[in-house]
């Protein structure tokens, strides 16, 4: 979905380095999410944010941190990268009301492929 | 832990045939969603079915939900080569100040022209 962008798209880094993955959205959604996907596995939730002042840990938050700089921006940091953090990382958003119900459909960015050597 | 489990893990069919994928889960949910992923790309939402619904249709897609069996199925009718992708179910639960959308490992569908 072009309304959700991620930078960089690919990144190679070394063990111990700090890196940041960025996500921006133009959908006006209040909720944003970070997932990682490993080969042959589904997505696992790292962190999620329901608004700028709300940050929550997901299933696998250890080794990661996030920052919600604005409603449209949500960044993921690996403080000290390790090889088992090599994965495909996705940002997603959701939001809005339709028929009085909150829309839970998530819209995904194109992903960042991260390799930690 | 991942709640949704898709079955089969891989499915290969001829173009024009129907494809059925199943998803089982373990705990209470608010809704269940199906997503599609083309190789290495972001996921695209297909359909959402709420816990009080039993069946939904969208174009060539038909989703059923049986909360008593904690299972869902996705049927793609008259498949096309362009339907080749991985399909994931995701179960959503929110309550007591928490929220979870948990994805399964996916079914890899190959549609042979």
Short mmCIF file of C-alpha atoms in Angstrom, two decimals:
data_model
loop_
_atom_site.label_atom_id
_atom_site.label_comp_id
_atom_site.label_asym_id
_atom_site.label_seq_id
_atom_site.Cartn_x
_atom_site.Cartn_y
_atom_site.Cartn_z
CA UNK A 1 0.00 0.00 0.00
CA UNK A 2 1.68 3.23 -1.18
CA UNK A 3 0.07 5.13 1.69
CA UNK A 4 2.39 3.31 4.10
CA UNK A 5 6.06 3.74 3.36
CA UNK A 6 9.09 2.19 4.99
CA UNK A 7 12.72 3.22 4.86
CA UNK A 8 15.14 1.76 4.18
CA UNK A 9 13.85 -1.08 2.00
CA UNK A 10 16.99 -3.11 2.49
CA UNK A 11 19.68 -2.87 5.14
CA UNK A 12 22.81 -4.82 5.94
CA UNK A 13 24.40 -4.16 9.29
CA UNK A 14 26.87 -5.74 11.69
CA UNK A 15 26.33 -7.30 15.06
CA UNK A 16 26.25 -4.68 17.80
CA UNK A 17 25.26 -1.77 15.60
CA UNK A 18 22.25 0.39 16.38
CA UNK A 19 19.82 0.81 13.52
CA UNK A 20 16.50 2.48 12.99
CA UNK A 21 13.72 1.52 10.65
CA UNK A 22 11.21 4.20 9.81
CA UNK A 23 7.56 4.09 8.86
CA UNK A 24 5.34 6.89 7.59
CA UNK A 25 1.68 6.84 6.67
CA UNK A 26 -0.64 9.22 4.89
CA UNK A 27 -3.84 7.33 5.70
CA UNK A 28 -4.59 9.45 8.76
CA UNK A 29 -4.80 6.33 10.91
CA UNK A 30 -4.27 6.50 14.65
CA UNK A 31 -2.93 2.98 15.14
CA UNK A 32 0.44 1.76 13.96
CA UNK A 33 2.23 -1.58 14.32
CA UNK A 34 5.61 -3.20 13.78
CA UNK A 35 5.92 -6.86 12.82
CA UNK A 36 8.72 -9.17 11.86
CA UNK A 37 8.45 -12.10 9.50
CA UNK A 38 10.86 -14.99 9.38
CA UNK A 39 11.03 -17.51 6.50
CA UNK A 40 8.16 -19.97 6.65
CA UNK A 41 6.56 -18.20 9.57
CA UNK A 42 3.73 -15.78 9.92
CA UNK A 43 4.09 -12.29 11.25
CA UNK A 44 4.86 -11.63 14.88
CA UNK A 45 3.95 -8.39 16.58
CA UNK A 46 6.86 -6.43 18.03
CA UNK A 47 5.19 -3.21 19.23
CA UNK A 48 2.00 -1.33 18.61
CA UNK A 49 0.78 2.19 19.23
CA UNK A 50 -2.84 3.29 19.42
CA UNK A 51 -1.97 6.98 19.43
CA UNK A 52 1.03 9.23 19.88
CA UNK A 53 1.11 8.81 23.65
CA UNK A 54 0.33 5.11 23.67
CA UNK A 55 3.04 2.48 23.11
CA UNK A 56 2.57 -1.20 23.86
CA UNK A 57 4.78 -4.25 23.72
CA UNK A 58 3.82 -7.06 21.43
CA UNK A 59 4.75 -10.71 21.42
CA UNK A 60 8.49 -10.25 20.79
CA UNK A 61 9.60 -6.81 22.01
CA UNK A 62 12.92 -7.84 23.61
CA UNK A 63 15.85 -6.22 21.81
CA UNK A 64 13.65 -3.61 20.15
CA UNK A 65 12.38 -0.15 21.00
CA UNK A 66 9.99 2.20 19.23
CA UNK A 67 9.18 5.87 18.99
CA UNK A 68 5.93 7.43 17.82
CA UNK A 69 7.17 10.83 16.71
CA UNK A 70 3.84 11.93 15.30
CA UNK A 71 0.55 10.36 14.34
CA UNK A 72 2.01 9.61 10.93
CA UNK A 73 5.43 8.32 12.00
CA UNK A 74 6.45 5.24 13.93
CA UNK A 75 10.06 4.10 14.06
CA UNK A 76 11.58 0.84 15.23
CA UNK A 77 15.09 0.66 16.68
CA UNK A 78 17.40 -2.24 17.25
CA UNK A 79 19.68 -0.97 20.00
CA UNK A 80 22.37 -3.59 19.44
CA UNK A 81 21.62 -5.74 16.43
CA UNK A 82 22.20 -9.49 16.58
CA UNK A 83 22.10 -12.07 13.76
CA UNK A 84 18.81 -13.63 14.85
CA UNK A 85 17.15 -10.27 14.20
CA UNK A 86 17.71 -10.90 10.51
CA UNK A 87 14.19 -10.83 9.12
CA UNK A 88 11.65 -8.97 7.03
CA UNK A 89 10.09 -6.12 9.00
CA UNK A 90 6.68 -4.70 8.28
CA UNK A 91 4.92 -1.60 9.48
CA UNK A 92 1.13 -1.49 9.41
CA UNK A 93 -1.64 0.97 10.24
CA UNK A 94 -5.32 0.81 11.05
CA UNK A 95 -7.96 3.33 11.93
CA UNK A 96 -11.18 5.10 11.21
CA UNK A 97 -14.82 4.37 11.78
CA UNK A 98 -17.35 2.92 9.36
CA UNK A 99 -20.92 2.31 10.35
CA UNK A 100 -20.01 3.24 13.89
CA UNK A 101 -17.44 0.45 14.12
CA UNK A 102 -13.71 0.86 14.39
CA UNK A 103 -12.01 -0.43 11.27
CA UNK A 104 -9.54 -3.13 12.23
CA UNK A 105 -8.23 -3.82 8.75
CA UNK A 106 -4.50 -3.32 8.74
CA UNK A 107 -2.64 -1.71 5.84
CA UNK A 108 0.92 -2.84 5.40
CA UNK A 109 4.03 -1.14 4.10
CA UNK A 110 6.31 -2.85 1.58
CA UNK A 111 8.69 -4.15 4.22
CA UNK A 112 12.34 -3.70 5.16
CA UNK A 113 14.65 -6.61 4.58
CA UNK A 114 17.29 -6.58 7.33
CA UNK A 115 20.43 -8.68 7.40
CA UNK A 116 22.57 -8.67 10.52
CA UNK A 117 26.05 -10.11 9.98
CA UNK B 1 2.70 -17.76 20.69
CA UNK B 2 0.93 -17.84 17.36
CA UNK B 3 -2.72 -18.55 17.63
CA UNK B 4 -3.85 -19.09 14.08
CA UNK B 5 -2.74 -22.24 12.31
CA UNK B 6 -3.45 -22.64 8.62
CA UNK B 7 -3.96 -25.91 6.86
CA UNK B 8 -2.63 -27.03 4.46
CA UNK B 9 0.82 -25.45 4.55
CA UNK B 10 0.98 -25.64 0.76
CA UNK B 11 -1.62 -26.16 -1.93
CA UNK B 12 -1.19 -26.60 -5.67
CA UNK B 13 -4.16 -26.51 -8.01
CA UNK B 14 -4.99 -26.00 -11.66
CA UNK B 15 -6.36 -22.70 -12.88
CA UNK B 16 -10.14 -22.69 -12.69
CA UNK B 17 -10.32 -25.01 -9.69
CA UNK B 18 -11.43 -23.89 -6.25
CA UNK B 19 -8.94 -23.50 -3.40
CA UNK B 20 -9.88 -24.01 0.22
CA UNK B 21 -7.67 -23.03 3.13
CA UNK B 22 -8.45 -23.61 6.76
CA UNK B 23 -7.48 -21.80 9.93
CA UNK B 24 -7.79 -23.00 13.49
CA UNK B 25 -7.26 -20.96 16.62
CA UNK B 26 -7.23 -21.50 20.35
CA UNK B 27 -8.84 -18.69 22.31
CA UNK B 28 -11.69 -16.20 22.09
CA UNK B 29 -11.56 -13.66 19.31
CA UNK B 30 -13.28 -10.43 18.31
CA UNK B 31 -12.76 -11.05 14.64
CA UNK B 32 -10.72 -13.08 12.18
CA UNK B 33 -9.03 -11.62 9.15
CA UNK B 34 -7.51 -13.11 6.02
CA UNK B 35 -4.54 -11.53 4.30
CA UNK B 36 -2.64 -12.30 1.14
CA UNK B 37 1.08 -11.87 0.55
CA UNK B 38 2.85 -12.02 -2.75
CA UNK B 39 6.42 -13.20 -2.44
CA UNK B 40 8.43 -10.87 -0.21
CA UNK B 41 5.86 -8.10 -0.34
CA UNK B 42 3.58 -6.52 2.21
CA UNK B 43 0.35 -8.17 3.23
CA UNK B 44 -2.92 -7.14 1.65
CA UNK B 45 -6.17 -7.41 3.56
CA UNK B 46 -8.78 -9.64 1.93
CA UNK B 47 -11.70 -9.97 4.30
CA UNK B 48 -12.68 -9.58 7.95
CA UNK B 49 -15.33 -11.67 9.67
CA UNK B 50 -16.58 -10.76 13.12
CA UNK B 51 -17.15 -13.30 15.86
CA UNK B 52 -20.92 -12.97 15.53
CA UNK B 53 -20.87 -13.64 11.80
CA UNK B 54 -20.82 -17.05 10.17
CA UNK B 55 -20.14 -16.34 6.52
CA UNK B 56 -18.97 -13.47 4.33
CA UNK B 57 -18.41 -13.07 0.63
CA UNK B 58 -16.23 -10.74 -1.36
CA UNK B 59 -16.01 -11.34 -5.08
CA UNK B 60 -14.55 -14.81 -5.57
CA UNK B 61 -13.78 -15.15 -1.86
CA UNK B 62 -15.97 -16.87 0.68
CA UNK B 63 -15.04 -16.99 4.35
CA UNK B 64 -16.76 -19.01 7.03
CA UNK B 65 -16.29 -18.86 10.77
CA UNK B 66 -17.28 -21.50 13.30
CA UNK B 67 -16.58 -20.15 16.77
CA UNK B 68 -17.68 -23.38 18.44
CA UNK B 69 -14.92 -25.24 16.58
CA UNK B 70 -12.59 -22.25 16.64
CA UNK B 71 -12.01 -22.55 12.93
CA UNK B 72 -12.38 -20.58 9.72
CA UNK B 73 -12.06 -21.38 6.06
CA UNK B 74 -11.22 -19.30 3.02
CA UNK B 75 -12.55 -20.46 -0.32
CA UNK B 76 -11.27 -18.97 -3.55
CA UNK B 77 -13.48 -19.95 -6.46
CA UNK B 78 -12.42 -20.22 -10.10
CA UNK B 79 -8.77 -19.67 -9.22
CA UNK B 80 -6.43 -17.74 -11.48
CA UNK B 81 -2.67 -17.83 -11.86
CA UNK B 82 -2.63 -14.36 -10.28
CA UNK B 83 -4.03 -15.87 -7.07
CA UNK B 84 -0.66 -17.53 -6.48
CA UNK B 85 0.47 -16.17 -3.11
CA UNK B 86 0.64 -16.99 0.58
CA UNK B 87 -2.55 -16.60 2.56
CA UNK B 88 -2.59 -15.83 6.27
CA UNK B 89 -5.35 -15.84 8.82
CA UNK B 90 -5.08 -13.44 11.73
CA UNK B 91 -7.14 -13.54 14.89
CA UNK B 92 -7.93 -10.31 16.69
CA UNK B 93 -8.69 -9.94 20.36
CA UNK B 94 -9.02 -6.78 22.38
CA UNK B 95 -9.94 -6.40 25.98
CA UNK B 96 -8.72 -5.40 29.42
CA UNK B 97 -6.55 -2.67 27.88
CA UNK B 98 -4.72 -4.99 25.53
CA UNK B 99 -4.92 -5.79 21.87
CA UNK B 100 -3.60 -8.70 19.86
CA UNK B 101 -3.65 -9.52 16.18
CA UNK B 102 -1.99 -12.89 15.84
CA UNK B 103 -1.02 -14.32 12.46
CA UNK B 104 -0.70 -17.94 11.48
CA UNK B 105 2.16 -19.36 9.42
CA UNK B 106 0.20 -19.21 6.20
CA UNK B 107 -0.84 -21.41 3.31
CA UNK B 108 1.25 -21.16 0.17
CA UNK B 109 -1.07 -21.42 -2.82
CA UNK B 110 0.22 -22.19 -6.30
CA UNK B 111 -2.23 -21.92 -9.20
CA UNK B 112 -0.92 -23.62 -12.30
CA UNK B 113 -2.02 -22.08 -15.62
#
